Structure formats: structure tokens, C-alpha cells
Amino acid sequence: MSRLNLSHALFHQLLLPVAHATLPSFLVGLIPIAVVLVLLGILRVPAWIAALSGLVIGFIMAVFVWKLPAHLAVSSIANGAVFALWPVMWIVFAAMWLYNLSQRTGSFENFRRWMYRYATTDRRIQLLVIAFSFGALMEGIAGFGTPVAIASALLVGLGFPVLDAVVYALIFDTAPVAFGALGVPIVTLGSVTNLPVAHLSAMVGRQLPFFAFLLPFYVILVMGGWKALKGAWPAAFVAGFSYAITQFLVSNYLGPQLPDVLAALVSLIVLVLFTRVWKPKDSHEFQSYAHAESRNKDFEGFTSKEGWRGWLPWLTITVIVIAWTFLHLSDLGTQKIHWPGLDNLIYLTLYAKKYAAVYVFQPLGSGTPILVAVIFSALLLRSGWKNFWLAAADSWRQLRFPILTVMCIVGLAYLYNYSGMAYTLGIAVAALGAAFPFFSGFLGWIACFLSGSDTSSNALFGNLQVVAANRLHLSPTLMAATNSSGAVMSKMISPQNVSTGVSTGELKGKEGLVIRRTFIHSLILTALLGILVVLQAHVWKGMVP
């Protein structure tokens, strides 16, 4: 029976379209996601082909199974694709422009030499300084895959194998994600759930610090086994503990804007100072992959001026983005566009209300302050206009296929949302009853895999978590926060994130190789989160604000 109510021009979402049953509807709803995963992880096709294939299958499922009218399906995909372009890929493009400018001016080489000199030649310590602390700083400022691209490029510059560098950077890019891009995911979560942002920030800040503390140990173990960890555990402890305690304090007492930026800076400074007075006894067994000649060259004639020149782009972007945020410049010129052919034309059966489709265009949004940082960096580095525009061209060459990938994946996420497929998956997981807290994080995991964004994941399933929590007499704040924390665990397998992460190296078009390496780690960390949430829901109830 058609659910298009002609008298009111509303499409009423179907929640259980397959045999009116939860399990078969859930399994059919997973097909587009499974297609993307199989194409990427098993058949190893390029990410843009996998994402486009998933989108086509999703369109067929939405129209012929969930009965979404084709014109609404097209409009929802277009809405998602435009959001993918602005602000998501605008942020990524601007950040990559800064990275490529630093490459063309020699600033990035100076930065690499500074890292090499002051982070010791032990590749375990290099991994902590670059992929963990510095990567978290980039996530806090820009997010959306740029920290993986930049951190992995730094590691490759120090001699790490390309695949290893990308995998390590992706695994580390979990703990900071929920507070990434200056807290946008948590602010979004508050807006869709009507829960206090301060409470959500505090709750996420009582989950992710556990993982921030764990990750340095975990990744060193992945890199070199127990032998590697045995010699470097004090550095892992210092990096993880300094980050975790700062993230906890800032998120609980200041809010969601600066936990990543401040925690990353504290961790970076403390770790570098610690390694100036302490060295692993077995460093000779874990020397940098770089050749001895390169090491000698790095130390010869390296001046503090060159060190500052290496840091200049990253200090510039940090100062400008923080100032931009506190001055609320992103709000200037904001326009709310009611998406044509979609806004209020769908009825949310689960919530018994019309589904709004409002695209918020911010000309001075997050990518714009990064562009300002690019311009200031170009002036301070005296790059000249030629290098300035050549760096932009480099960024386009690197990102043209990732842009297409992201447009398809986010378009698919919006299609899931507006067709009702997303709510079908959510209802199935909520039907787990007492086991729901363990699997709650997997809702965020699925949504972030689709969209590549913790922000989009919270927009997709944040309110559904609240509905399920109320039905099961659980804390809405806990379950909403768990959606955000669960989402961060799938950043390492999200086609959007991986596609951007490999854009600076030789793995472009080989995203499947990376996802095969990171998939098991994603599942392990999400399962650990599930155990933590069960304890917070039933044992440590005092941890819930």
C-alpha cells in the first residue's frame, strides 16, 4: 500500500517494510552498507566506485522496499551531496591547501626535521608525538580526515612504510574525534536531542579519556608487539595520561570546544619534554626507518629559525581557528535554506512529526578560517603567488576522487535518514532490550561509517538513542553520548576518512587495503566501549551527569 498521502503531500516512512518484521527489515537495510564494505575490503575497488555502488543499491532499496518516491530520494541525495561539499570537503580542501603550501615552501621539511630531532630517533616515540599528539591537534582544529593525511605524510617522511603510517594514524584518530573541529559533533548532538550540551560534553568526556589513555599502548603493541611496548611503556603512559586527564577536565568543566586542542598541546609538550630526560633502553632496536645519512643531514646546520619556520603554518592555523571560534565569526552571513522538494514533505513515523530539511550555509564556516590561515602562512613564509596557487592545484589533484567518494557516502547517509532505513536499523538495535547499552555504540559506528563524520552520525541517530533510552529507562544523556563515542570507532574504516587519509600518498585508489588492516581494530575498540557503557548504565551510575 502506498504511504504517499496525497491530501497532505506527505510521505509516511515505513519502519518495518519487509514482512512487517524487525529482523528481515534490518537485514535488507544493511545491504547497501554491506555492498560498500565488500567492494572496499574484499574486492578492493577504489573508494569512489564502492561508494557510488552503495548509493545506487541504496536508491533501489529506498524506492522499491521503503517505498520512498523517487523525486524525494533524489532530493535527499542532493541535500547530502551539497552538505558533503560545504562544509565538509571545504574544510578538508583548505587544510590540505595549507599542507601542500608547507610542502612547496620547504616548511614541512623543516617541521619533519624538528620532529626528528626533538622526538628522538626511536620510531615508537615518533609515532606517539606525530600520529597521537599532533594528529589529535589537527583533528581538534579541522577533522574530516585531514589529521590522517598530514600525520601519515609526516611518518612517511621519517621512513615509515606508507600502509603502516596510514593505519597507525587512523587508529589514533579515534579518541579526539567527538570533540573534533572545535566541538561541532557535540554541539550538533545537543541540537538534535535537546539535551544540555554541557552534560553531553561531560559524558563523552567520561568515556573517551579511557581510550585516549589506552591507545598509545595499543598502537605500539600493534606496531611491534610486547617487546616494543615493554621498552616504551613509560612514554605511552605519559602521552596517554596527559591527554586523557586534560580531555576529561576540559570537557567536564569548560565545554566541548577545546578538549582536543588543549589535550593535544599538553600531551605534545609533556611528551617531548619527557623524552628529553628519558630514553628507552632498547632504542637501538627501534631506530627510525630513515637511513643514517639522512639522520646526520637532519641534525647538521638545523637552526631554531628553521624550526619556527616548520611550525609556523600549524601555529597560525591553531591561533586563527581558536580566535575565529570564540569571536563567533562563523555565524556571520549564515543562511538557512529550506531544501526544495524535500523540506517537510516526509512524515517521521517514529516521532509523529514532519521531517524538516534545512541546509545551513555558512560562508565564514570552518573551512574559511583555515583558508585565512593559508593566506597568512603564505605571506609569513614568503611563498609567492605561484606556490600559493600551485598548492591549491596539488590539493585538487589529491582530493578530486575523495570529494566524489564523500558526496556519494553522505548522499547515502541522507537517503538512509529520509527514507526511514536509518530508523529501521535503529529500531532493530533498540529491540535488544537489556543488551542495548552494549550495542548502542554500534549505532553510531554504522552512521559514521556511512557519513564519515561524527557530526553526521549524531544528526542521524542521536535522537533515536534518546528515544530508545527512554523506552528502556536508561539515561538519555549516556546513550546519546555513546552514539558519539561509538561513531569515533568507525572513523578508521569510513570510506570518507580513509579516502582523504590516503590522498597524499601512493595508496590513492587502494582504500580497501587500509580498511582490511583497520577493520578488526574498529570492532575491538567498539566492543570495549560497549563494555564500558554497560558498566556506566548498570554499575557506575554515578559517572552519568
PDB file of N, CA and C in Angstrom, residues 122-154:
ATOM      1  N   ASP A 122      63.795   7.160  17.949  1.00  0.00           N
ATOM      2  CA  ASP A 122      63.047   5.936  18.251  1.00  0.00           C
ATOM      3  C   ASP A 122      61.674   6.039  17.584  1.00  0.00           C
ATOM      4  N   ARG A 123      61.383   5.122  16.672  1.00  0.00           N
ATOM      5  CA  ARG A 123      60.153   5.262  15.897  1.00  0.00           C
ATOM      6  C   ARG A 123      58.886   5.082  16.744  1.00  0.00           C
ATOM      7  N   ARG A 124      58.999   4.447  17.902  1.00  0.00           N
ATOM      8  CA  ARG A 124      57.836   4.351  18.796  1.00  0.00           C
ATOM      9  C   ARG A 124      57.481   5.725  19.355  1.00  0.00           C
ATOM     10  N   ILE A 125      58.506   6.495  19.719  1.00  0.00           N
ATOM     11  CA  ILE A 125      58.260   7.845  20.238  1.00  0.00           C
ATOM     12  C   ILE A 125      57.791   8.762  19.123  1.00  0.00           C
ATOM     13  N   GLN A 126      58.387   8.607  17.946  1.00  0.00           N
ATOM     14  CA  GLN A 126      57.943   9.398  16.792  1.00  0.00           C
ATOM     15  C   GLN A 126      56.461   9.156  16.513  1.00  0.00           C
ATOM     16  N   LEU A 127      56.057   7.909  16.637  1.00  0.00           N
ATOM     17  CA  LEU A 127      54.664   7.551  16.403  1.00  0.00           C
ATOM     18  C   LEU A 127      53.742   8.256  17.396  1.00  0.00           C
ATOM     19  N   LEU A 128      54.146   8.307  18.661  1.00  0.00           N
ATOM     20  CA  LEU A 128      53.333   8.955  19.688  1.00  0.00           C
ATOM     21  C   LEU A 128      53.256  10.466  19.474  1.00  0.00           C
ATOM     22  N   VAL A 129      54.390  11.078  19.174  1.00  0.00           N
ATOM     23  CA  VAL A 129      54.415  12.533  19.005  1.00  0.00           C
ATOM     24  C   VAL A 129      53.601  12.957  17.784  1.00  0.00           C
ATOM     25  N   ILE A 130      53.797  12.246  16.676  1.00  0.00           N
ATOM     26  CA  ILE A 130      53.202  12.686  15.407  1.00  0.00           C
ATOM     27  C   ILE A 130      51.768  12.199  15.233  1.00  0.00           C
ATOM     28  N   ALA A 131      51.570  10.866  15.295  1.00  0.00           N
ATOM     29  CA  ALA A 131      50.246  10.314  14.993  1.00  0.00           C
ATOM     30  C   ALA A 131      49.261  10.528  16.130  1.00  0.00           C
ATOM     31  N   PHE A 132      49.746  10.516  17.383  1.00  0.00           N
ATOM     32  CA  PHE A 132      48.840  10.671  18.517  1.00  0.00           C
ATOM     33  C   PHE A 132      48.657  12.141  18.883  1.00  0.00           C
ATOM     34  N   SER A 133      49.702  12.785  19.365  1.00  0.00           N
ATOM     35  CA  SER A 133      49.555  14.148  19.884  1.00  0.00           C
ATOM     36  C   SER A 133      49.306  15.179  18.779  1.00  0.00           C
ATOM     37  N   PHE A 134      50.173  15.205  17.757  1.00  0.00           N
ATOM     38  CA  PHE A 134      49.993  16.187  16.690  1.00  0.00           C
ATOM     39  C   PHE A 134      48.753  15.879  15.861  1.00  0.00           C
ATOM     40  N   GLY A 135      48.490  14.592  15.621  1.00  0.00           N
ATOM     41  CA  GLY A 135      47.286  14.222  14.882  1.00  0.00           C
ATOM     42  C   GLY A 135      46.027  14.674  15.596  1.00  0.00           C
ATOM     43  N   ALA A 136      46.010  14.544  16.925  1.00  0.00           N
ATOM     44  CA  ALA A 136      44.847  14.991  17.707  1.00  0.00           C
ATOM     45  C   ALA A 136      44.669  16.501  17.613  1.00  0.00           C
ATOM     46  N   LEU A 137      45.776  17.240  17.544  1.00  0.00           N
ATOM     47  CA  LEU A 137      45.690  18.695  17.390  1.00  0.00           C
ATOM     48  C   LEU A 137      45.019  19.044  16.068  1.00  0.00           C
ATOM     49  N   MET A 138      45.414  18.350  14.995  1.00  0.00           N
ATOM     50  CA  MET A 138      44.803  18.591  13.684  1.00  0.00           C
ATOM     51  C   MET A 138      43.327  18.194  13.677  1.00  0.00           C
ATOM     52  N   GLU A 139      42.976  17.116  14.397  1.00  0.00           N
ATOM     53  CA  GLU A 139      41.570  16.709  14.494  1.00  0.00           C
ATOM     54  C   GLU A 139      40.767  17.766  15.240  1.00  0.00           C
ATOM     55  N   GLY A 140      41.335  18.299  16.302  1.00  0.00           N
ATOM     56  CA  GLY A 140      40.638  19.311  17.079  1.00  0.00           C
ATOM     57  C   GLY A 140      40.364  20.567  16.285  1.00  0.00           C
ATOM     58  N   ILE A 141      41.243  20.876  15.332  1.00  0.00           N
ATOM     59  CA  ILE A 141      41.106  22.100  14.549  1.00  0.00           C
ATOM     60  C   ILE A 141      40.261  21.874  13.289  1.00  0.00           C
ATOM     61  N   ALA A 142      40.583  20.820  12.531  1.00  0.00           N
ATOM     62  CA  ALA A 142      39.956  20.634  11.219  1.00  0.00           C
ATOM     63  C   ALA A 142      39.102  19.376  11.130  1.00  0.00           C
ATOM     64  N   GLY A 143      39.648  18.222  11.515  1.00  0.00           N
ATOM     65  CA  GLY A 143      38.907  16.973  11.440  1.00  0.00           C
ATOM     66  C   GLY A 143      38.715  16.502  10.012  1.00  0.00           C
ATOM     67  N   PHE A 144      37.705  15.641   9.809  1.00  0.00           N
ATOM     68  CA  PHE A 144      37.296  15.162   8.493  1.00  0.00           C
ATOM     69  C   PHE A 144      38.439  14.549   7.675  1.00  0.00           C
ATOM     70  N   GLY A 145      39.309  13.777   8.312  1.00  0.00           N
ATOM     71  CA  GLY A 145      40.339  13.040   7.583  1.00  0.00           C
ATOM     72  C   GLY A 145      41.656  13.760   7.419  1.00  0.00           C
ATOM     73  N   THR A 146      41.679  15.086   7.603  1.00  0.00           N
ATOM     74  CA  THR A 146      42.932  15.821   7.395  1.00  0.00           C
ATOM     75  C   THR A 146      44.030  15.418   8.373  1.00  0.00           C
ATOM     76  N   PRO A 147      43.737  15.115   9.657  1.00  0.00           N
ATOM     77  CA  PRO A 147      44.845  14.713  10.538  1.00  0.00           C
ATOM     78  C   PRO A 147      45.509  13.432  10.085  1.00  0.00           C
ATOM     79  N   VAL A 148      44.742  12.531   9.474  1.00  0.00           N
ATOM     80  CA  VAL A 148      45.318  11.273   8.989  1.00  0.00           C
ATOM     81  C   VAL A 148      46.248  11.552   7.815  1.00  0.00           C
ATOM     82  N   ALA A 149      45.797  12.395   6.887  1.00  0.00           N
ATOM     83  CA  ALA A 149      46.613  12.720   5.718  1.00  0.00           C
ATOM     84  C   ALA A 149      47.921  13.380   6.124  1.00  0.00           C
ATOM     85  N   ILE A 150      47.848  14.335   7.048  1.00  0.00           N
ATOM     86  CA  ILE A 150      49.040  15.089   7.435  1.00  0.00           C
ATOM     87  C   ILE A 150      49.967  14.262   8.321  1.00  0.00           C
ATOM     88  N   ALA A 151      49.395  13.578   9.317  1.00  0.00           N
ATOM     89  CA  ALA A 151      50.231  12.777  10.221  1.00  0.00           C
ATOM     90  C   ALA A 151      50.896  11.629   9.481  1.00  0.00           C
ATOM     91  N   SER A 152      50.156  10.962   8.595  1.00  0.00           N
ATOM     92  CA  SER A 152      50.763   9.845   7.862  1.00  0.00           C
ATOM     93  C   SER A 152      51.854  10.339   6.922  1.00  0.00           C
ATOM     94  N   ALA A 153      51.664  11.530   6.328  1.00  0.00           N
ATOM     95  CA  ALA A 153      52.707  12.096   5.462  1.00  0.00           C
ATOM     96  C   ALA A 153      53.973  12.378   6.268  1.00  0.00           C
ATOM     97  N   LEU A 154      53.825  12.863   7.491  1.00  0.00           N
ATOM     98  CA  LEU A 154      54.978  13.088   8.364  1.00  0.00           C
ATOM     99  C   LEU A 154      55.693  11.778   8.680  1.00  0.00           C
TER     100      LEU A 154
END
